[in-house]
């Protein structure tokens, strides 16, 4: 564990209120929703000198998310945005083409939800095959009218 001595920047611990948060640079281990344990090396974080609670900055959390995306083969937020840009889709249009629920793309782009591995592969395939994408776009999965053959 590497620590940075910077008493002027130390903050009280949010968890225990007794200790102070001290900057450290060390591996961070997390578990994915599927139960896969992933360790990200050299993550800048703050650790309480009393209770040991750790706090990740937004930048550190983004670093961990990017590492998890690479380790699991999931589509990154940048790749998802590239998909929208490639086909000039709004989030709602992409949800309709992919057969997703409302606000799912927004959750993937901004929120805690992550694109699954299988959906990541599906979107990458559509990015590589414009003809397959056009077939799906014409299919209109989100349409409320269902045509049945007689």
Tab-separated table of N, CA and C in Angstrom:
chain	number	residue	atom	x	y	z
A	1	UNK	N	0.840	-1.178	0.000
A	1	UNK	CA	0.000	0.000	0.000
A	1	UNK	C	0.884	1.240	0.000
A	2	UNK	N	0.611	2.124	-0.937
A	2	UNK	CA	1.334	3.388	-1.008
A	2	UNK	C	0.425	4.471	-0.438
A	3	UNK	N	0.922	5.281	0.455
A	3	UNK	CA	0.123	6.372	1.003
A	3	UNK	C	0.749	7.691	0.629
A	4	UNK	N	-0.074	8.678	0.524
A	4	UNK	CA	0.392	10.026	0.247
A	4	UNK	C	0.197	10.829	1.523
A	5	UNK	N	1.265	11.356	2.055
A	5	UNK	CA	1.170	12.168	3.266
A	5	UNK	C	0.707	13.565	2.880
A	6	UNK	N	-0.556	13.854	3.181
A	6	UNK	CA	-1.095	15.167	2.847
A	6	UNK	C	-2.142	15.542	3.883
A	7	UNK	N	-1.692	15.798	5.098
A	7	UNK	CA	-2.600	16.085	6.209
A	7	UNK	C	-3.540	17.242	5.898
A	8	UNK	N	-3.081	18.213	5.104
A	8	UNK	CA	-3.921	19.362	4.787
A	8	UNK	C	-5.137	18.949	3.964
A	9	UNK	N	-5.037	17.845	3.204
A	9	UNK	CA	-6.132	17.397	2.354
A	9	UNK	C	-6.972	16.298	2.987
A	10	UNK	N	-6.592	15.828	4.189
A	10	UNK	CA	-7.339	14.766	4.839
A	10	UNK	C	-8.724	15.267	5.258
A	11	UNK	N	-9.712	14.388	5.134
A	11	UNK	CA	-11.098	14.709	5.474
A	11	UNK	C	-11.573	13.730	6.536
A	12	UNK	N	-12.546	14.134	7.347
A	12	UNK	CA	-13.084	13.186	8.330
A	12	UNK	C	-13.787	12.035	7.614
A	13	UNK	N	-13.768	10.860	8.226
A	13	UNK	CA	-14.409	9.676	7.659
A	13	UNK	C	-15.924	9.831	7.685
A	14	UNK	N	-16.560	9.525	6.559
A	14	UNK	CA	-18.013	9.609	6.451
A	14	UNK	C	-18.688	8.480	7.238
A	15	UNK	N	-17.993	7.369	7.364
A	15	UNK	CA	-18.566	6.170	7.991
A	15	UNK	C	-18.518	6.235	9.513
A	16	UNK	N	-17.327	6.427	10.073
A	16	UNK	CA	-17.194	6.372	11.537
A	16	UNK	C	-17.132	7.746	12.189
A	17	UNK	N	-16.741	8.772	11.432
A	17	UNK	CA	-16.647	10.111	11.982
A	17	UNK	C	-15.460	10.318	12.914
A	18	UNK	N	-14.713	9.249	13.192
A	18	UNK	CA	-13.584	9.328	14.122
A	18	UNK	C	-12.260	9.523	13.399
A	19	UNK	N	-12.027	8.697	12.387
A	19	UNK	CA	-10.763	8.749	11.659
A	19	UNK	C	-10.766	9.798	10.571
A	20	UNK	N	-9.654	9.879	9.865
A	20	UNK	CA	-9.543	10.773	8.715
A	20	UNK	C	-9.271	9.937	7.471
A	21	UNK	N	-9.705	10.443	6.346
A	21	UNK	CA	-9.474	9.762	5.071
A	21	UNK	C	-8.093	10.146	4.569
A	22	UNK	N	-7.285	9.127	4.318
A	22	UNK	CA	-5.918	9.308	3.863
A	22	UNK	C	-5.803	8.739	2.452
A	23	UNK	N	-5.175	9.448	1.548
A	23	UNK	CA	-5.007	8.994	0.166
A	23	UNK	C	-4.084	7.788	0.108
A	24	UNK	N	-4.518	6.751	-0.606
A	24	UNK	CA	-3.708	5.554	-0.818
A	24	UNK	C	-3.806	5.149	-2.282
A	25	UNK	N	-2.839	4.404	-2.733
A	25	UNK	CA	-2.820	3.855	-4.079
A	25	UNK	C	-2.565	2.367	-3.918
A	26	UNK	N	-3.590	1.551	-4.176
A	26	UNK	CA	-3.460	0.117	-3.962
A	26	UNK	C	-4.470	-0.644	-4.804
A	27	UNK	N	-4.328	-1.960	-4.862
A	27	UNK	CA	-5.299	-2.753	-5.612
A	27	UNK	C	-6.696	-2.636	-4.996
A	28	UNK	N	-7.701	-2.677	-5.855
A	28	UNK	CA	-9.095	-2.616	-5.416
A	28	UNK	C	-9.791	-3.854	-5.953
A	29	UNK	N	-10.389	-4.627	-5.075
A	29	UNK	CA	-11.082	-5.854	-5.476
A	29	UNK	C	-12.579	-5.642	-5.381
A	30	UNK	N	-13.287	-6.069	-6.410
A	30	UNK	CA	-14.743	-5.961	-6.457
A	30	UNK	C	-15.320	-7.236	-7.051
A	31	UNK	N	-16.606	-7.393	-6.932
A	31	UNK	CA	-17.295	-8.572	-7.461
A	31	UNK	C	-18.378	-8.094	-8.430
A	32	UNK	N	-18.434	-8.716	-9.614
A	32	UNK	CA	-19.446	-8.359	-10.594
A	32	UNK	C	-20.787	-8.951	-10.176
A	33	UNK	N	-21.839	-8.529	-10.833
A	33	UNK	CA	-23.178	-9.045	-10.538
A	33	UNK	C	-23.244	-10.562	-10.750
A	34	UNK	N	-22.393	-11.071	-11.628
A	34	UNK	CA	-22.366	-12.514	-11.895
A	34	UNK	C	-21.509	-13.275	-10.893
A	35	UNK	N	-20.885	-12.551	-9.964
A	35	UNK	CA	-20.077	-13.196	-8.930
A	35	UNK	C	-18.600	-13.322	-9.253
A	36	UNK	N	-18.156	-12.762	-10.367
A	36	UNK	CA	-16.748	-12.809	-10.750
A	36	UNK	C	-15.964	-11.788	-9.920
A	37	UNK	N	-14.908	-12.241	-9.239
A	37	UNK	CA	-14.077	-11.333	-8.452
A	37	UNK	C	-12.977	-10.763	-9.338
A	38	UNK	N	-12.875	-9.438	-9.357
A	38	UNK	CA	-11.896	-8.749	-10.199
A	38	UNK	C	-11.080	-7.803	-9.328
A	39	UNK	N	-9.761	-7.843	-9.501
A	39	UNK	CA	-8.873	-6.944	-8.782
A	39	UNK	C	-8.244	-5.972	-9.769
A	40	UNK	N	-8.408	-4.702	-9.488
A	40	UNK	CA	-7.860	-3.631	-10.318
A	40	UNK	C	-6.618	-3.097	-9.605
A	41	UNK	N	-5.460	-3.099	-10.268
A	41	UNK	CA	-4.237	-2.624	-9.599
A	41	UNK	C	-4.173	-1.098	-9.516
A	42	UNK	N	-3.468	-0.612	-8.524
A	42	UNK	CA	-3.122	0.810	-8.397
A	42	UNK	C	-4.297	1.774	-8.568
A	43	UNK	N	-5.295	1.601	-7.729
A	43	UNK	CA	-6.452	2.497	-7.756
A	43	UNK	C	-6.266	3.582	-6.695
A	44	UNK	N	-6.357	4.854	-7.096
A	44	UNK	CA	-6.266	5.921	-6.100
A	44	UNK	C	-7.575	5.988	-5.307
A	45	UNK	N	-7.457	5.925	-3.990
A	45	UNK	CA	-8.639	5.981	-3.135
A	45	UNK	C	-8.274	6.613	-1.812
A	46	UNK	N	-9.270	6.818	-0.985
A	46	UNK	CA	-9.038	7.324	0.358
A	46	UNK	C	-9.509	6.270	1.354
A	47	UNK	N	-8.700	6.034	2.389
A	47	UNK	CA	-9.009	5.032	3.404
A	47	UNK	C	-9.020	5.697	4.774
A	48	UNK	N	-10.007	5.306	5.593
A	48	UNK	CA	-10.119	5.841	6.944
A	48	UNK	C	-9.006	5.279	7.818
A	49	UNK	N	-8.360	6.166	8.558
A	49	UNK	CA	-7.278	5.761	9.454
A	49	UNK	C	-7.805	5.006	10.680
A	50	UNK	N	-9.107	5.056	10.918
A	50	UNK	CA	-9.677	4.400	12.095
A	50	UNK	C	-10.446	3.115	11.736
A	51	UNK	N	-11.456	3.218	10.862
A	51	UNK	CA	-12.309	2.054	10.575
A	51	UNK	C	-11.906	1.298	9.313
A	52	UNK	N	-11.044	1.880	8.480
A	52	UNK	CA	-10.591	1.208	7.266
A	52	UNK	C	-11.526	1.345	6.078
A	53	UNK	N	-12.630	2.059	6.218
A	53	UNK	CA	-13.562	2.272	5.110
A	53	UNK	C	-12.829	2.966	3.966
A	54	UNK	N	-13.150	2.579	2.729
A	54	UNK	CA	-12.512	3.203	1.566
A	54	UNK	C	-13.532	3.983	0.759
A	55	UNK	N	-13.055	5.044	0.129
A	55	UNK	CA	-13.879	5.901	-0.707
A	55	UNK	C	-13.168	6.067	-2.047
A	56	UNK	N	-13.926	5.840	-3.124
A	56	UNK	CA	-13.392	6.052	-4.472
A	56	UNK	C	-13.939	7.356	-5.018
A	57	UNK	N	-13.084	8.130	-5.641
A	57	UNK	CA	-13.545	9.332	-6.335
A	57	UNK	C	-14.281	8.903	-7.602
A	58	UNK	N	-14.954	9.849	-8.235
A	58	UNK	CA	-15.643	9.550	-9.495
A	58	UNK	C	-14.641	9.059	-10.539
A	59	UNK	N	-13.450	9.645	-10.558
A	59	UNK	CA	-12.428	9.236	-11.521
A	59	UNK	C	-11.949	7.815	-11.239
A	60	UNK	N	-11.754	7.489	-9.964
A	60	UNK	CA	-11.317	6.135	-9.602
A	60	UNK	C	-12.404	5.116	-9.928
A	61	UNK	N	-13.661	5.474	-9.677
A	61	UNK	CA	-14.771	4.573	-9.995
A	61	UNK	C	-14.842	4.333	-11.503
A	62	UNK	N	-14.609	5.367	-12.301
A	62	UNK	CA	-14.597	5.217	-13.759
A	62	UNK	C	-13.446	4.318	-14.186
A	63	UNK	N	-12.304	4.436	-13.517
A	63	UNK	CA	-11.148	3.585	-13.801
A	63	UNK	C	-11.489	2.119	-13.515
A	64	UNK	N	-12.138	1.870	-12.382
A	64	UNK	CA	-12.546	0.504	-12.017
A	64	UNK	C	-13.561	-0.021	-13.026
A	65	UNK	N	-14.549	0.803	-13.404
A	65	UNK	CA	-15.558	0.382	-14.377
A	65	UNK	C	-14.913	0.001	-15.711
A	66	UNK	N	-13.972	0.813	-16.175
A	66	UNK	CA	-13.298	0.529	-17.450
A	66	UNK	C	-12.517	-0.778	-17.367
A	67	UNK	N	-11.872	-1.024	-16.239
A	67	UNK	CA	-11.112	-2.263	-16.042
A	67	UNK	C	-12.065	-3.468	-16.091
A	68	UNK	N	-13.199	-3.361	-15.411
A	68	UNK	CA	-14.193	-4.440	-15.395
A	68	UNK	C	-14.718	-4.690	-16.805
A	69	UNK	N	-15.002	-3.610	-17.539
A	69	UNK	CA	-15.479	-3.763	-18.917
A	69	UNK	C	-14.477	-4.557	-19.752
A	70	UNK	N	-13.191	-4.213	-19.643
A	70	UNK	CA	-12.165	-4.926	-20.410
A	70	UNK	C	-12.045	-6.376	-19.942
A	71	UNK	N	-12.057	-6.595	-18.633
A	71	UNK	CA	-11.876	-7.946	-18.083
A	71	UNK	C	-13.033	-8.875	-18.416
A	72	UNK	N	-14.229	-8.329	-18.556
A	72	UNK	CA	-15.411	-9.157	-18.814
A	72	UNK	C	-15.854	-9.114	-20.273
A	73	UNK	N	-15.202	-8.288	-21.081
A	73	UNK	CA	-15.576	-8.182	-22.492
A	73	UNK	C	-16.851	-7.392	-22.712
A	74	UNK	N	-17.265	-6.641	-21.713
A	74	UNK	CA	-18.489	-5.851	-21.839
A	74	UNK	C	-18.243	-4.582	-22.632
A	75	UNK	N	-19.291	-4.125	-23.260
A	75	UNK	CA	-19.264	-2.882	-24.016
A	75	UNK	C	-19.041	-1.720	-23.057
A	76	UNK	N	-18.103	-0.866	-23.363
A	76	UNK	CA	-17.871	0.315	-22.528
A	76	UNK	C	-18.913	1.374	-22.877
A	77	UNK	N	-19.003	2.384	-22.046
A	77	UNK	CA	-19.930	3.489	-22.316
A	77	UNK	C	-19.549	4.193	-23.614
A	78	UNK	N	-18.244	4.321	-23.861
A	78	UNK	CA	-17.787	4.955	-25.106
A	78	UNK	C	-18.190	4.129	-26.319
A	79	UNK	N	-18.076	2.791	-26.225
A	79	UNK	CA	-18.474	1.935	-27.342
A	79	UNK	C	-19.983	2.007	-27.577
A	80	UNK	N	-20.748	2.066	-26.503
A	80	UNK	CA	-22.201	2.186	-26.636
A	80	UNK	C	-22.565	3.503	-27.312
A	81	UNK	N	-21.889	4.574	-26.920
A	81	UNK	CA	-22.134	5.867	-27.564
A	81	UNK	C	-21.729	5.810	-29.035
A	82	UNK	N	-20.651	5.100	-29.349
A	82	UNK	CA	-20.225	4.948	-30.748
A	82	UNK	C	-21.289	4.221	-31.567
A	83	UNK	N	-21.963	3.235	-30.958
A	83	UNK	CA	-23.066	2.533	-31.627
A	83	UNK	C	-24.188	3.514	-31.956
A	84	UNK	N	-24.579	4.330	-30.987
A	84	UNK	CA	-25.636	5.321	-31.221
A	84	UNK	C	-25.228	6.287	-32.323
A	85	UNK	N	-23.978	6.732	-32.275
A	85	UNK	CA	-23.477	7.684	-33.272
A	85	UNK	C	-23.390	7.051	-34.660
A	86	UNK	N	-22.927	5.802	-34.719
A	86	UNK	CA	-22.755	5.127	-36.006
A	86	UNK	C	-24.060	5.074	-36.790
A	87	UNK	N	-25.159	4.800	-36.099
A	87	UNK	CA	-26.457	4.684	-36.765
A	87	UNK	C	-27.358	5.884	-36.516
A	88	UNK	N	-26.794	6.949	-35.948
A	88	UNK	CA	-27.514	8.193	-35.676
A	88	UNK	C	-28.835	7.912	-34.956
A	89	UNK	N	-28.724	7.172	-33.838
A	89	UNK	CA	-29.887	6.763	-33.068
A	89	UNK	C	-30.061	7.597	-31.820
A	90	UNK	N	-31.316	7.865	-31.474
A	90	UNK	CA	-31.588	8.371	-30.142
A	90	UNK	C	-31.557	7.156	-29.212
A	91	UNK	N	-31.516	7.414	-27.921
A	91	UNK	CA	-31.538	6.297	-26.983
A	91	UNK	C	-32.811	5.483	-27.154
A	92	UNK	N	-33.937	6.144	-27.323
A	92	UNK	CA	-35.232	5.457	-27.480
A	92	UNK	C	-35.242	4.599	-28.749
A	93	UNK	N	-34.716	5.128	-29.841
A	93	UNK	CA	-34.661	4.347	-31.086
A	93	UNK	C	-33.801	3.099	-30.903
A	94	UNK	N	-32.676	3.251	-30.227
A	94	UNK	CA	-31.798	2.100	-29.992
A	94	UNK	C	-32.513	1.054	-29.145
A	95	UNK	N	-33.256	1.497	-28.139
A	95	UNK	CA	-34.013	0.564	-27.290
A	95	UNK	C	-35.035	-0.207	-28.108
A	96	UNK	N	-35.701	0.475	-29.049
A	96	UNK	CA	-36.684	-0.190	-29.900
A	96	UNK	C	-36.022	-1.207	-30.821
A	97	UNK	N	-34.916	-0.821	-31.440
A	97	UNK	CA	-34.217	-1.725	-32.351
A	97	UNK	C	-33.716	-2.968	-31.618
A	98	UNK	N	-33.196	-2.764	-30.407
A	98	UNK	CA	-32.614	-3.869	-29.639
A	98	UNK	C	-33.639	-4.638	-28.819
A	99	UNK	N	-34.878	-4.141	-28.773
A	99	UNK	CA	-35.914	-4.807	-27.996
A	99	UNK	C	-35.731	-4.632	-26.499
A	100	UNK	N	-35.246	-3.471	-26.088
A	100	UNK	CA	-34.969	-3.196	-24.679
A	100	UNK	C	-36.093	-2.390	-24.056
A	101	UNK	N	-36.129	-2.389	-22.740
A	101	UNK	CA	-37.076	-1.568	-22.007
A	101	UNK	C	-36.683	-0.107	-22.052
A	102	UNK	N	-37.650	0.731	-21.735
A	102	UNK	CA	-37.437	2.170	-21.722
A	102	UNK	C	-36.374	2.557	-20.710
A	103	UNK	N	-35.519	3.487	-21.077
A	103	UNK	CA	-34.457	4.048	-20.234
A	103	UNK	C	-33.268	3.114	-20.017
A	104	UNK	N	-33.245	1.943	-20.662
A	104	UNK	CA	-32.128	1.007	-20.465
A	104	UNK	C	-30.823	1.589	-20.989
A	105	UNK	N	-30.863	2.182	-22.169
A	105	UNK	CA	-29.648	2.778	-22.743
A	105	UNK	C	-29.136	3.879	-21.816
A	106	UNK	N	-30.032	4.694	-21.297
A	106	UNK	CA	-29.638	5.756	-20.376
A	106	UNK	C	-28.983	5.169	-19.127
A	107	UNK	N	-29.522	4.084	-18.604
A	107	UNK	CA	-28.934	3.438	-17.423
A	107	UNK	C	-27.530	2.913	-17.734
A	108	UNK	N	-27.352	2.409	-18.946
A	108	UNK	CA	-26.032	1.906	-19.335
A	108	UNK	C	-25.036	3.043	-19.523
A	109	UNK	N	-25.498	4.143	-20.092
A	109	UNK	CA	-24.600	5.265	-20.364
A	109	UNK	C	-24.250	6.067	-19.112
A	110	UNK	N	-25.202	6.228	-18.206
A	110	UNK	CA	-25.003	7.143	-17.081
A	110	UNK	C	-25.085	6.498	-15.718
A	111	UNK	N	-25.795	5.415	-15.610
A	111	UNK	CA	-26.087	4.879	-14.291
A	111	UNK	C	-25.264	3.675	-13.913
A	112	UNK	N	-25.689	3.041	-12.865
A	112	UNK	CA	-24.950	1.895	-12.344
A	112	UNK	C	-25.131	0.620	-13.164
A	113	UNK	N	-26.155	0.582	-14.022
A	113	UNK	CA	-26.392	-0.625	-14.819
A	113	UNK	C	-25.282	-0.812	-15.849
A	114	UNK	N	-24.963	-2.062	-16.117
A	114	UNK	CA	-23.900	-2.386	-17.072
A	114	UNK	C	-24.483	-3.261	-18.182
A	115	UNK	N	-23.954	-3.088	-19.365
A	115	UNK	CA	-24.360	-3.913	-20.500
A	115	UNK	C	-23.886	-5.339	-20.226
A	116	UNK	N	-24.754	-6.316	-20.422
A	116	UNK	CA	-24.355	-7.715	-20.212
A	116	UNK	C	-23.357	-8.130	-21.283
A	117	UNK	N	-22.675	-9.223	-21.032
A	117	UNK	CA	-21.716	-9.737	-22.003
A	117	UNK	C	-22.388	-10.130	-23.307
A	118	UNK	N	-23.541	-10.784	-23.218
A	118	UNK	CA	-24.228	-11.220	-24.438
A	118	UNK	C	-24.750	-10.021	-25.233
A	119	UNK	N	-25.301	-9.013	-24.552
A	119	UNK	CA	-25.779	-7.823	-25.262
A	119	UNK	C	-24.599	-7.052	-25.847
A	120	UNK	N	-23.468	-7.050	-25.167
A	120	UNK	CA	-22.263	-6.405	-25.701
A	120	UNK	C	-21.868	-7.045	-27.022
A	121	UNK	N	-21.866	-8.378	-27.051
A	121	UNK	CA	-21.524	-9.089	-28.284
A	121	UNK	C	-22.536	-8.795	-29.387
A	122	UNK	N	-23.802	-8.735	-29.026
A	122	UNK	CA	-24.882	-8.448	-29.977
A	122	UNK	C	-24.696	-7.063	-30.601
A	123	UNK	N	-24.439	-6.071	-29.764
A	123	UNK	CA	-24.265	-4.708	-30.280
A	123	UNK	C	-23.007	-4.610	-31.132
A	124	UNK	N	-21.932	-5.269	-30.723
A	124	UNK	CA	-20.705	-5.256	-31.543
A	124	UNK	C	-20.953	-5.890	-32.909
A	125	UNK	N	-21.734	-6.960	-32.934
A	125	UNK	CA	-22.082	-7.604	-34.202
A	125	UNK	C	-22.873	-6.646	-35.084
A	126	UNK	N	-23.834	-5.938	-34.503
A	126	UNK	CA	-24.619	-4.977	-35.275
A	126	UNK	C	-23.756	-3.825	-35.784
A	127	UNK	N	-22.754	-3.444	-35.005
A	127	UNK	CA	-21.850	-2.383	-35.453
A	127	UNK	C	-21.008	-2.850	-36.637
A	128	UNK	N	-20.698	-4.123	-36.668
A	128	UNK	CA	-19.864	-4.669	-37.742
A	128	UNK	C	-20.673	-5.032	-38.979
A	129	UNK	N	-21.986	-5.175	-38.826
A	129	UNK	CA	-22.823	-5.625	-39.944
A	129	UNK	C	-24.025	-4.702	-40.112
A	130	UNK	N	-23.855	-3.678	-40.927
A	130	UNK	CA	-24.906	-2.681	-41.133
A	130	UNK	C	-26.172	-3.316	-41.712
A	131	UNK	N	-26.021	-4.352	-42.517
A	131	UNK	CA	-27.195	-5.008	-43.106
A	131	UNK	C	-28.043	-5.680	-42.017
A	132	UNK	N	-27.391	-6.339	-41.067
A	132	UNK	CA	-28.126	-6.951	-39.949
A	132	UNK	C	-28.824	-5.873	-39.131
A	133	UNK	N	-28.134	-4.745	-38.925
A	133	UNK	CA	-28.760	-3.651	-38.182
A	133	UNK	C	-29.995	-3.147	-38.910
A	134	UNK	N	-29.903	-2.970	-40.227
A	134	UNK	CA	-31.045	-2.475	-40.997
A	134	UNK	C	-32.240	-3.430	-40.910
A	135	UNK	N	-31.975	-4.728	-40.916
A	135	UNK	CA	-33.059	-5.710	-40.771
A	135	UNK	C	-33.760	-5.507	-39.430
A	136	UNK	N	-32.983	-5.354	-38.366
A	136	UNK	CA	-33.581	-5.133	-37.044
A	136	UNK	C	-34.330	-3.814	-36.977
A	137	UNK	N	-33.770	-2.792	-37.578
A	137	UNK	CA	-34.434	-1.481	-37.558
A	137	UNK	C	-35.789	-1.565	-38.256
A	138	UNK	N	-35.861	-2.298	-39.350
A	138	UNK	CA	-37.122	-2.440	-40.078
A	138	UNK	C	-38.121	-3.318	-39.321
A	139	UNK	N	-37.638	-4.222	-38.508
A	139	UNK	CA	-38.491	-5.148	-37.753
A	139	UNK	C	-39.354	-4.420	-36.731
A	140	UNK	N	-38.853	-3.331	-36.181
A	140	UNK	CA	-39.581	-2.499	-35.221
A	140	UNK	C	-40.084	-3.309	-34.033
A	141	UNK	N	-39.151	-3.827	-33.242
A	141	UNK	CA	-39.491	-4.644	-32.074
A	141	UNK	C	-40.387	-3.912	-31.090
A	142	UNK	N	-40.260	-2.618	-31.006
A	142	UNK	CA	-41.040	-1.850	-30.043
A	142	UNK	C	-42.465	-1.562	-30.494
A	143	UNK	N	-42.824	-1.988	-31.682
A	143	UNK	CA	-44.152	-1.716	-32.199
A	143	UNK	C	-45.209	-2.432	-31.374
A	144	UNK	N	-46.328	-1.742	-31.145
A	144	UNK	CA	-47.407	-2.339	-30.363
A	144	UNK	C	-48.372	-3.130	-31.244
A	145	UNK	N	-48.293	-2.963	-32.555
A	145	UNK	CA	-49.152	-3.699	-33.469
A	145	UNK	C	-48.472	-4.993	-33.868
A	146	UNK	N	-49.160	-6.099	-33.617
A	146	UNK	CA	-48.616	-7.409	-33.964
A	146	UNK	C	-49.441	-7.966	-35.121
A	147	UNK	N	-48.759	-8.301	-36.167
A	147	UNK	CA	-49.432	-8.870	-37.341
A	147	UNK	C	-49.349	-10.382	-37.266
A	148	UNK	N	-50.489	-11.047	-37.371
A	148	UNK	CA	-50.511	-12.510	-37.352
A	148	UNK	C	-50.906	-13.013	-38.734
A	149	UNK	N	-50.261	-14.083	-39.138
A	149	UNK	CA	-50.625	-14.652	-40.434
A	149	UNK	C	-51.873	-15.510	-40.251
A	150	UNK	N	-52.710	-15.530	-41.252
A	150	UNK	CA	-53.985	-16.252	-41.166
A	150	UNK	C	-53.820	-17.727	-41.427
